[in-house]
Structure formats: C-alpha cells, structure tokens
XYZ file of C-alpha atoms in Angstrom:
489
model
C -15.866 3.528 11.474
C -18.598 1.086 12.591
C -20.449 1.510 9.287
C -17.196 0.904 7.396
C -16.595 -2.363 9.298
C -20.185 -3.508 8.771
C -19.997 -2.870 5.013
C -16.652 -4.671 4.781
C -17.795 -7.747 6.739
C -21.128 -7.967 4.943
C -19.401 -7.721 1.564
C -17.033 -10.570 2.426
C -19.908 -12.586 3.897
C -21.878 -12.307 0.646
C -18.757 -13.160 -1.338
C -18.268 -16.322 0.735
C -21.902 -17.336 0.195
C -21.398 -17.004 -3.582
C -18.228 -19.132 -3.565
C -18.804 -22.759 -4.551
C -17.192 -25.707 -2.758
C -15.069 -26.394 -5.828
C -13.772 -22.801 -5.836
C -13.000 -22.998 -2.121
C -10.957 -26.154 -2.681
C -9.048 -24.474 -5.510
C -8.357 -21.398 -3.353
C -6.991 -23.556 -0.556
C -4.889 -25.610 -2.994
C -3.505 -22.398 -4.521
C -2.546 -21.055 -1.075
C -0.761 -24.291 -0.241
C 1.145 -24.234 -3.529
C 2.271 -20.633 -2.959
C 3.558 -21.578 0.502
C 5.513 -24.478 -0.985
C 7.082 -22.180 -3.595
C 8.478 -20.031 -0.761
C 11.590 -18.197 -1.939
C 11.600 -20.148 -5.194
C 14.776 -22.153 -4.557
C 13.542 -25.700 -3.876
C 13.742 -28.692 -6.222
C 9.961 -28.872 -6.649
C 9.423 -25.161 -7.298
C 8.539 -25.529 -10.987
C 5.969 -28.206 -10.145
C 4.355 -26.057 -7.448
C 4.279 -23.061 -9.807
C 2.328 -25.152 -12.315
C -0.092 -26.256 -9.580
C -0.545 -22.630 -8.441
C -1.307 -21.495 -11.980
C -3.780 -24.324 -12.625
C -5.665 -23.708 -9.374
C -5.639 -19.934 -9.943
C -7.428 -20.413 -13.282
C -10.214 -22.229 -11.459
C -10.695 -19.704 -8.659
C -9.479 -16.271 -9.798
C -13.034 -15.042 -10.468
C -13.932 -15.811 -6.850
C -11.944 -12.835 -5.499
C -12.969 -9.561 -7.209
C -9.579 -7.840 -6.702
C -6.141 -9.452 -6.526
C -3.180 -7.425 -5.229
C 0.307 -8.839 -5.743
C 3.804 -7.864 -6.940
C 4.919 -8.548 -10.498
C 6.799 -11.763 -9.701
C 3.660 -13.215 -8.083
C 1.570 -12.250 -11.102
C 3.901 -14.190 -13.409
C 4.124 -17.152 -11.029
C 0.401 -17.469 -10.371
C -1.538 -16.180 -13.356
C -0.772 -17.876 -16.648
C -1.529 -16.417 -20.047
C -4.973 -17.490 -21.220
C -8.083 -16.209 -22.941
C -9.704 -15.743 -19.536
C -8.523 -12.179 -18.926
C -9.077 -9.779 -16.051
C -11.197 -6.748 -16.896
C -8.579 -4.225 -15.732
C -5.028 -4.360 -14.415
C -3.754 -1.375 -12.431
C 0.021 -1.106 -12.356
C 1.279 1.166 -9.571
C 4.820 2.624 -9.302
C 5.286 1.946 -13.013
C 8.060 4.547 -13.251
C 10.161 2.146 -11.166
C 9.410 -0.909 -13.295
C 11.519 -1.900 -16.306
C 10.337 -3.234 -19.645
C 10.004 -6.755 -18.244
C 6.793 -5.659 -16.507
C 4.973 -5.452 -19.847
C 4.215 -9.161 -19.529
C 1.769 -8.370 -16.687
C -0.361 -6.295 -19.057
C -1.071 -9.355 -21.215
C -3.366 -10.698 -18.490
C -6.122 -8.056 -18.741
C -8.384 -6.400 -21.307
C -7.541 -2.883 -20.152
C -4.691 -1.330 -18.198
C -4.226 1.694 -15.947
C -0.542 2.663 -15.693
C 0.180 4.792 -12.632
C 3.566 6.482 -12.296
C 5.590 9.664 -12.032
C 8.419 10.433 -14.429
C 9.840 12.862 -11.852
C 10.593 10.001 -9.466
C 13.146 7.206 -9.519
C 13.494 5.148 -12.718
C 14.959 1.637 -13.123
C 18.682 1.425 -12.385
C 20.691 -1.189 -14.302
C 23.697 -2.444 -12.357
C 25.955 -5.285 -13.484
C 24.133 -5.905 -16.773
C 26.051 -5.869 -20.061
C 24.204 -3.363 -22.249
C 25.828 -4.887 -25.330
C 24.067 -8.173 -24.628
C 20.734 -6.354 -24.213
C 21.220 -4.509 -27.505
C 22.090 -7.796 -29.212
C 18.834 -9.347 -28.025
C 16.888 -6.302 -29.239
C 18.511 -6.522 -32.685
C 17.861 -10.271 -32.912
C 14.296 -10.572 -31.625
C 12.723 -7.107 -31.916
C 14.010 -5.928 -35.298
C 10.476 -5.488 -36.711
C 9.139 -3.695 -33.612
C 8.814 0.116 -34.026
C 11.171 2.135 -31.790
C 12.721 -1.078 -30.497
C 15.744 0.827 -29.149
C 13.620 1.840 -26.147
C 12.998 -1.761 -25.091
C 16.088 -1.726 -22.887
C 16.299 -2.057 -19.118
C 16.715 1.696 -18.582
C 13.240 2.523 -19.886
C 10.395 2.276 -17.391
C 6.940 0.883 -18.046
C 5.566 4.380 -17.464
C 7.808 5.876 -20.167
C 6.817 3.106 -22.565
C 3.107 3.648 -21.917
C 3.519 7.404 -22.352
C 5.279 6.897 -25.682
C 2.655 4.489 -27.031
C -0.388 6.204 -25.480
C 0.507 9.909 -25.241
C -2.802 10.995 -23.671
C -2.574 10.952 -19.908
C -4.542 12.056 -16.876
C -2.448 14.195 -14.533
C -3.355 13.968 -10.844
C -2.445 17.237 -9.144
C -3.894 16.669 -5.668
C -1.362 15.647 -3.014
C -2.550 13.928 0.158
C 0.617 12.808 1.982
C 2.759 15.753 3.098
C 1.866 18.975 4.839
C 2.142 21.912 2.384
C 5.519 23.100 3.699
C 7.166 19.726 3.024
C 5.770 19.061 -0.438
C 6.579 22.675 -1.348
C 10.182 21.742 -2.209
C 9.229 19.022 -4.703
C 6.461 21.229 -6.045
C 8.994 23.913 -6.991
C 11.763 21.521 -8.042
C 9.806 19.166 -10.304
C 6.164 20.149 -10.757
C 6.182 23.880 -11.591
C 4.067 24.572 -8.478
C 1.087 22.796 -10.038
C 0.641 20.322 -7.165
C -2.261 21.156 -4.823
C -1.489 19.947 -1.284
C -4.702 18.818 0.408
C -3.139 17.703 3.690
C -3.977 19.884 6.667
C -2.752 18.056 9.784
C -4.950 17.429 12.777
C -3.787 18.979 16.080
C -2.521 15.576 17.230
C -0.387 15.287 14.067
C 0.855 18.850 13.644
C 4.541 19.389 14.412
C 6.161 22.800 14.400
C 8.325 23.605 12.655
C 7.422 21.144 9.890
C 10.932 21.464 8.413
C 14.101 21.615 10.509
C 17.637 22.073 9.147
C 20.382 21.103 11.616
C 24.087 21.700 11.006
C 26.680 19.284 12.373
C 29.292 21.875 13.343
C 32.162 19.386 13.471
C 30.960 17.287 10.573
C 33.496 15.775 8.191
C 33.418 13.042 5.588
C 35.819 10.119 5.714
C 38.308 10.049 2.833
C 37.629 6.613 1.383
C 33.889 6.168 1.909
C 30.676 8.174 1.977
C 30.410 8.398 5.758
C 30.049 11.418 8.042
C 30.159 10.124 11.633
C 29.602 13.479 13.440
C 26.568 14.182 11.254
C 25.245 10.672 11.914
C 25.653 11.167 15.679
C 23.741 14.466 15.624
C 20.959 12.867 13.577
C 20.653 9.869 15.896
C 20.589 12.094 18.995
C 17.709 14.123 17.532
C 15.812 10.982 16.510
C 16.199 9.463 19.989
C 15.077 12.754 21.524
C 11.964 12.720 19.316
C 11.179 9.145 20.381
C 11.127 10.328 24.008
C 9.012 13.411 23.271
C 5.273 12.883 23.837
C 4.511 15.044 20.782
C 5.893 12.192 18.657
C 3.888 9.473 20.378
C 3.171 6.540 18.011
C 4.653 8.389 15.025
C 6.625 6.386 12.460
C 10.123 7.470 11.418
C 12.655 6.884 8.655
C 16.200 7.892 7.692
C 17.527 8.603 4.199
C 21.162 9.072 3.256
C 21.492 11.472 0.317
C 24.892 10.003 -0.603
C 25.043 6.228 -0.886
C 23.786 3.742 1.686
C 26.861 3.258 3.923
C 25.867 6.281 6.025
C 22.384 4.854 6.529
C 23.805 1.499 7.690
C 25.931 3.243 10.330
C 22.955 5.336 11.460
C 20.777 2.224 11.713
C 23.317 0.514 13.978
C 23.573 3.629 16.160
C 19.787 3.824 16.511
C 19.554 0.135 17.390
C 22.127 0.616 20.164
C 20.286 3.657 21.568
C 16.603 2.612 21.471
C 16.603 -1.135 20.782
C 15.072 -3.353 18.119
C 11.577 -3.346 19.627
C 11.205 0.437 19.444
C 12.557 0.451 15.882
C 9.921 -2.084 14.834
C 7.161 -0.201 16.648
C 8.041 3.033 14.869
C 8.758 1.256 11.549
C 12.230 2.814 11.444
C 14.006 2.035 8.172
C 17.392 3.496 7.229
C 18.372 3.523 3.554
C 18.618 5.649 0.437
C 15.814 7.158 -1.641
C 15.235 3.819 -3.395
C 14.386 2.243 -0.017
C 11.445 4.631 0.387
C 10.021 4.847 -3.147
C 6.259 4.416 -2.723
C 6.570 4.516 1.080
C 6.064 7.177 3.748
C 6.703 7.957 7.424
C 5.308 10.541 9.815
C 8.789 11.980 10.407
C 11.824 11.690 8.108
C 15.493 12.412 8.856
C 17.754 13.205 5.864
C 21.560 13.194 5.976
C 23.496 15.077 3.277
C 26.822 13.380 4.289
C 29.118 15.689 2.286
C 31.632 17.982 4.010
C 34.281 20.479 2.877
C 37.217 18.241 3.789
C 36.445 15.955 0.790
C 35.811 17.396 -2.649
C 32.301 16.849 -3.995
C 30.830 17.471 -7.443
C 27.520 19.264 -8.011
C 24.504 17.037 -8.588
C 22.721 18.319 -11.681
C 21.624 15.195 -13.565
C 17.968 14.354 -14.017
C 18.461 11.152 -12.006
C 19.833 13.175 -9.068
C 16.839 15.502 -9.127
C 14.437 12.540 -9.169
C 16.256 10.959 -6.239
C 16.059 14.144 -4.133
C 12.408 14.561 -5.113
C 11.613 11.134 -3.646
C 13.715 11.726 -0.519
C 12.080 15.082 0.241
C 8.480 13.891 -0.196
C 8.330 10.882 2.169
C 7.515 12.763 5.411
C 3.897 13.349 6.356
C 4.301 15.688 9.338
C 7.938 16.747 9.695
C 11.242 16.579 7.811
C 14.726 17.049 9.330
C 17.748 17.810 7.143
C 21.241 17.323 8.623
C 24.180 18.983 6.864
C 27.862 19.810 7.395
C 28.461 22.518 4.757
C 27.381 26.126 4.400
C 24.903 27.088 1.700
C 27.557 29.303 0.054
C 29.804 26.240 -0.376
C 27.303 24.619 -2.754
C 26.933 25.273 -6.463
C 23.592 27.004 -7.102
C 22.855 24.591 -9.948
C 23.288 21.622 -7.573
C 20.151 19.998 -6.189
C 21.860 19.938 -2.761
C 21.828 23.746 -2.807
C 18.134 23.690 -3.711
C 17.073 21.463 -0.824
C 19.277 23.154 1.801
C 18.160 26.623 0.704
C 14.525 25.555 0.875
C 14.853 23.961 4.316
C 16.599 27.055 5.716
C 14.067 29.465 4.194
C 10.865 27.449 3.737
C 8.718 30.034 5.565
C 9.364 32.514 2.748
C 7.768 30.078 0.301
C 4.809 29.170 2.530
C 3.118 32.257 3.896
C 0.267 30.869 5.974
C 0.082 33.501 8.668
C -2.776 35.971 8.486
C -3.764 39.280 10.029
C -7.253 38.999 11.533
C -7.901 42.702 10.962
C -7.978 42.266 7.204
C -8.988 38.651 6.736
C -12.790 38.811 6.833
C -14.734 39.634 3.709
C -18.012 40.585 5.403
C -19.698 41.474 8.691
C -21.398 38.055 8.571
C -18.044 36.283 8.753
C -16.918 38.518 11.636
C -20.076 37.829 13.636
C -19.845 34.065 13.090
C -16.163 34.065 14.056
C -16.837 35.937 17.308
C -19.667 33.601 18.360
C -17.603 30.480 17.688
C -14.584 31.952 19.495
C -16.702 32.977 22.486
C -17.998 29.411 22.730
C -14.416 28.246 23.336
C -13.674 26.486 20.066
C -10.254 26.436 18.424
C -11.084 28.322 15.221
C -8.806 29.323 12.348
C -10.116 31.747 9.714
C -9.561 31.847 5.959
C -7.600 28.657 5.308
C -6.730 27.615 1.767
C -6.350 23.864 1.253
C -5.392 22.907 -2.273
C -7.534 25.083 -4.507
C -10.372 25.436 -2.003
C -10.772 28.382 0.346
C -12.458 27.581 3.665
C -14.038 30.390 5.691
C -13.213 28.766 9.053
C -11.732 25.561 10.404
C -12.787 24.371 13.848
C -10.376 21.810 15.248
C -10.817 19.168 17.926
C -8.434 16.471 19.101
C -9.931 13.807 16.813
C -11.743 15.627 14.010
C -12.107 18.986 12.347
C -14.938 20.808 10.633
C -14.845 23.290 7.777
C -17.379 26.097 8.206
C -18.828 27.699 5.084
C -20.566 31.053 5.463
C -23.303 31.143 2.819
C -24.302 34.737 2.133
C -26.528 33.822 -0.803
C -24.137 35.120 -3.447
C -24.450 33.034 -6.622
C -21.164 32.019 -8.249
C -20.834 31.409 -11.962
C -21.053 27.835 -13.255
C -17.305 27.284 -13.492
C -16.728 28.373 -9.880
C -19.512 26.112 -8.591
C -18.080 23.073 -10.389
C -14.512 23.839 -9.276
C -15.529 24.390 -5.646
C -17.646 21.241 -5.602
C -14.779 19.108 -6.939
C -12.371 20.552 -4.364
C -14.882 20.006 -1.565
C -15.477 16.374 -2.591
C -11.709 15.796 -2.535
C -11.505 17.136 1.021
C -14.524 15.125 2.175
C -12.900 12.029 0.713
C -9.952 12.431 3.113
C -12.110 12.961 6.189
C -13.194 16.614 6.244
C -16.654 17.580 7.538
C -18.337 20.587 5.911
C -20.949 22.576 7.852
C -22.860 25.445 6.233
C -24.243 28.533 8.003
C -26.734 30.554 5.975
C -26.677 34.311 6.499
C -30.472 34.683 6.350
C -30.975 32.050 9.091
C -28.159 33.448 11.223
C -29.516 36.998 11.364
C -33.134 35.836 11.794
C -32.250 33.730 14.853
C -28.506 33.619 15.614
C -28.832 31.607 18.859
C -30.917 28.848 17.280
C -28.667 28.707 14.211
C -25.510 28.377 16.291
C -27.126 25.813 18.627
C -27.564 23.588 15.566
C -23.873 24.112 14.797
C -22.802 23.192 18.376
C -24.898 20.043 18.177
C -23.385 18.976 14.843
C -19.858 19.703 16.081
C -20.461 17.532 19.136
C -21.840 14.734 16.951
C -18.696 14.590 14.795
C -16.354 14.785 17.781
C -15.156 18.416 17.688
C -14.991 19.758 21.221
C -14.727 23.242 22.679
C -11.913 23.930 25.129
C -12.008 25.244 28.683
C -8.545 26.673 28.934
C -6.875 29.831 30.141
C -6.904 32.058 27.108
C -4.267 34.529 26.045
C -5.242 37.910 24.697
C -4.554 36.662 21.183
C -6.760 33.603 21.644
C -9.683 35.691 22.941
C -9.365 38.281 20.211
C -12.713 39.571 19.008
C -13.055 41.197 15.627
C -14.862 44.534 15.613
C-alpha cells in the first residue's frame, strides 16, 4: 500500500512539474466554467460551455486520462482535429445511439458492454417521429433502421465490428451468487475469481426468505408484509458484527414503488446517517446497473392474491441478470409465493429455484480422505495444520486449481506443491494466465518444491512461515475441534 501511494504521488508530482503556467491557467479557467454551468439551467450556460470547450482545447493534453459521463464529454470537448488516442466507453449496452458522438473525439475506441444486461429504455418518445428523422436524414446510411433509441451503442459496435474480445473472468461476486447469472445468461462460461477473505465471507451466501402472510395490493405493485420482513432482516444485519462496515442495497423485482416504501421503512428504523454510511440505495435493477454492494436484498413483490403473468421476454431476463449479480458477499431473496405457483418458463421461477437449491449447483465441500493427489501434499498439509494455520485444500478458483489456501484475517496465500512434474506447453500457459489473474486481485502465491522439502523439511517450512508472516497471514492459537486438527494418514 505504501509503494502504491508513493508511485501515485510521484507520478502526479512529475505531471505537475511538466505542466506549464499557461496550461495551469487554462485548467483553472476550465474548472471555474464547469462550476458556473452547474445543472445547465442558467441564462449564461451557453457562454460558459463555450469557455469550457475553449479552455479544454488548451489543457486537455496536460491530464493523461480524463474520466467523465457522456454529457460532460459533449459539453467540454469540442470536435477538432486534435483527437485523443483512445476513448474507452464503459456500460455501452446501456447507452443509446446518441452516444456515438463521443467516439468522434478519438482515433481509436474500446466499447465495453454486455448484451445480457439492461439496454436503453425509451419512455414517452414518439417512435414515429424518430423513424421520420431516420428517413429524412439517414436515408443513404446502410442499415439505418437500427439508428433508433432502442439500439445500444454496444449493439451498434457489434454490428459494424463483429470481432469482439469476450472477458470471462468475474471478480465481483462469490461463486454461489454469480452462479445464477452464469446459468441463466452465459452458458456457464463465466469463471468466478472471487474467493472471499475470512472477514468478508458470509454463510450462507444466498438466503431465500418467505413472507408467510405476504400479499400484493390490488392497484399497485406493493407487498407491505414482504417489505416489513425484508426491512427487519436488513436492520438485524446492520446490528450484527459480521456485517460491520458492509454496504447494502435493495432491489424491487416489480416496479419501483415497493423500493420507495422499503426505503422509507429503513430510514425510520436506522436513520439517514446509517443509510449513508452503508451506501443503502433502494430502487429497481436500473438503479444498480454498473454498481455493487456487499449485501443485496431482493423483493419479488408478487403474491397469489393478484394475478401475475410469467416473465419470459429477453428484457426481463436481462433485468433479473443485473439484479442477481450486484451482491459481492451475500444475496437475500424475499418472496410470497411457492415455487410450484410459478411458471417454469418464467425467470422468477429460475431465480427462486436457484436461491432455494443453490448448494446443488455449487458443490464446494470436499472429503479430505480422497482429496490429496500425492504423499507430498499430505505431508505438507499436516505440517501446516500442526503449525496452527487455517488451511483449506484443493480449491478451484476460476480455471485454476490451488493445492492449498492459507487464510489470515487480512490476507491469504495460495500454496503450490511443486513435485517436478512437467506440464505440456498449453497447460503451462493456461495456468500462468490464471495465476496472473489471481495475483492481480491480491493473491500471494508461495511454492514448495518436493526435492527441497524432503531434503530438509524443517528448513523449507521455516522459509514458508517467514514468508507468511511477511505478507500478514497469521497462525491461530485456538481450541481446535477434532475436525480442525484432522491429520491425513
């Protein structure tokens, strides 16, 4: 962490030294103009936008990377021959065709999106008017019928540039949570690389809670009993030390009226200050697109007293995909109907069935009698266990199989038992890529060579204890159960 801060501060220091006085004045003038623009409703807004654009042209090369939403890009960076090298457009599956204008400001573009997540929704716009504009101004443009407000920037880029790079590694959710979206939308091709630290791990990672007296009101999408059960559980979690400093969010799976009622209930129970501290937001799936929380609470809202239709459209599936993939550590689903009451083709049935039976889809429990592949692994395991470390054997994270994980409160280490067996070239490359991905998100890899271990086991393991101490992985002095002290023979 210290090295990271030093690199960051030294980089900015050198950048400041390279900035001329003229560029500094332009940067300050640009900042002042942006402040004056504010919400964009004043009489002088157009004048300040022009000032912001002029000053930006003079100083935009001073800052190597600019990060801003689309409206700021249009307000601040005018079209000119002085282009950026690359523009990276995130959440492009949410952006409509209007966002194409941002691409005109760079030589190259990277379009990042997911066609299995929420697309632009057009509300209150006359599609006839849009089609008239297409026919009038885009008649010579190939496939101009797709330049409507329903088509996302991601879809447009995919149509024009069909080659794409698919990112399969998933870093946000624990495997059990992302498992639903993986089955629903991604044909189980996603590789979850998140393995929570002891301070983050919550069990069970998925909890389905039925509101026994739940019912939906006749004229609006509100289920008060279900909301009350949800709020009680959320408040209980806030008081539980296991959830200390964890962020939380609430998603209504049927409209946003339910989420508004839940938000008011939460505010009455825990207060505004606690809601801000835990970043509690209550909304629908659109409210959380591109966002995440440590713990998410989902409300299905529907009940048998009011007829409901099955949700089978592609847009419904995308919405549930977003809702079910926002939680990092734990997801709660609150419902008021039985699984048998739901149509099997309905996405509601899919998510409730998964939450009730997720352990069947995520078999992570192992039998120590059969898990080790060699005597070397058994001997290493026993020595580490005898030393008092919290060790877990044979863990698979993403596509990478780790011999052992040793966990401390702050960090963890992956132990690789090197028996000198040479893999083929493809396996070496695949394992190296997977290992680099895990190191990138904070894993430490420590290797124990079989030849060194059997030549001098005490000296070899002393080196391991020293390295574990250096990276902050501690052994535990605790009263051990028979399972915890299990030796493999």
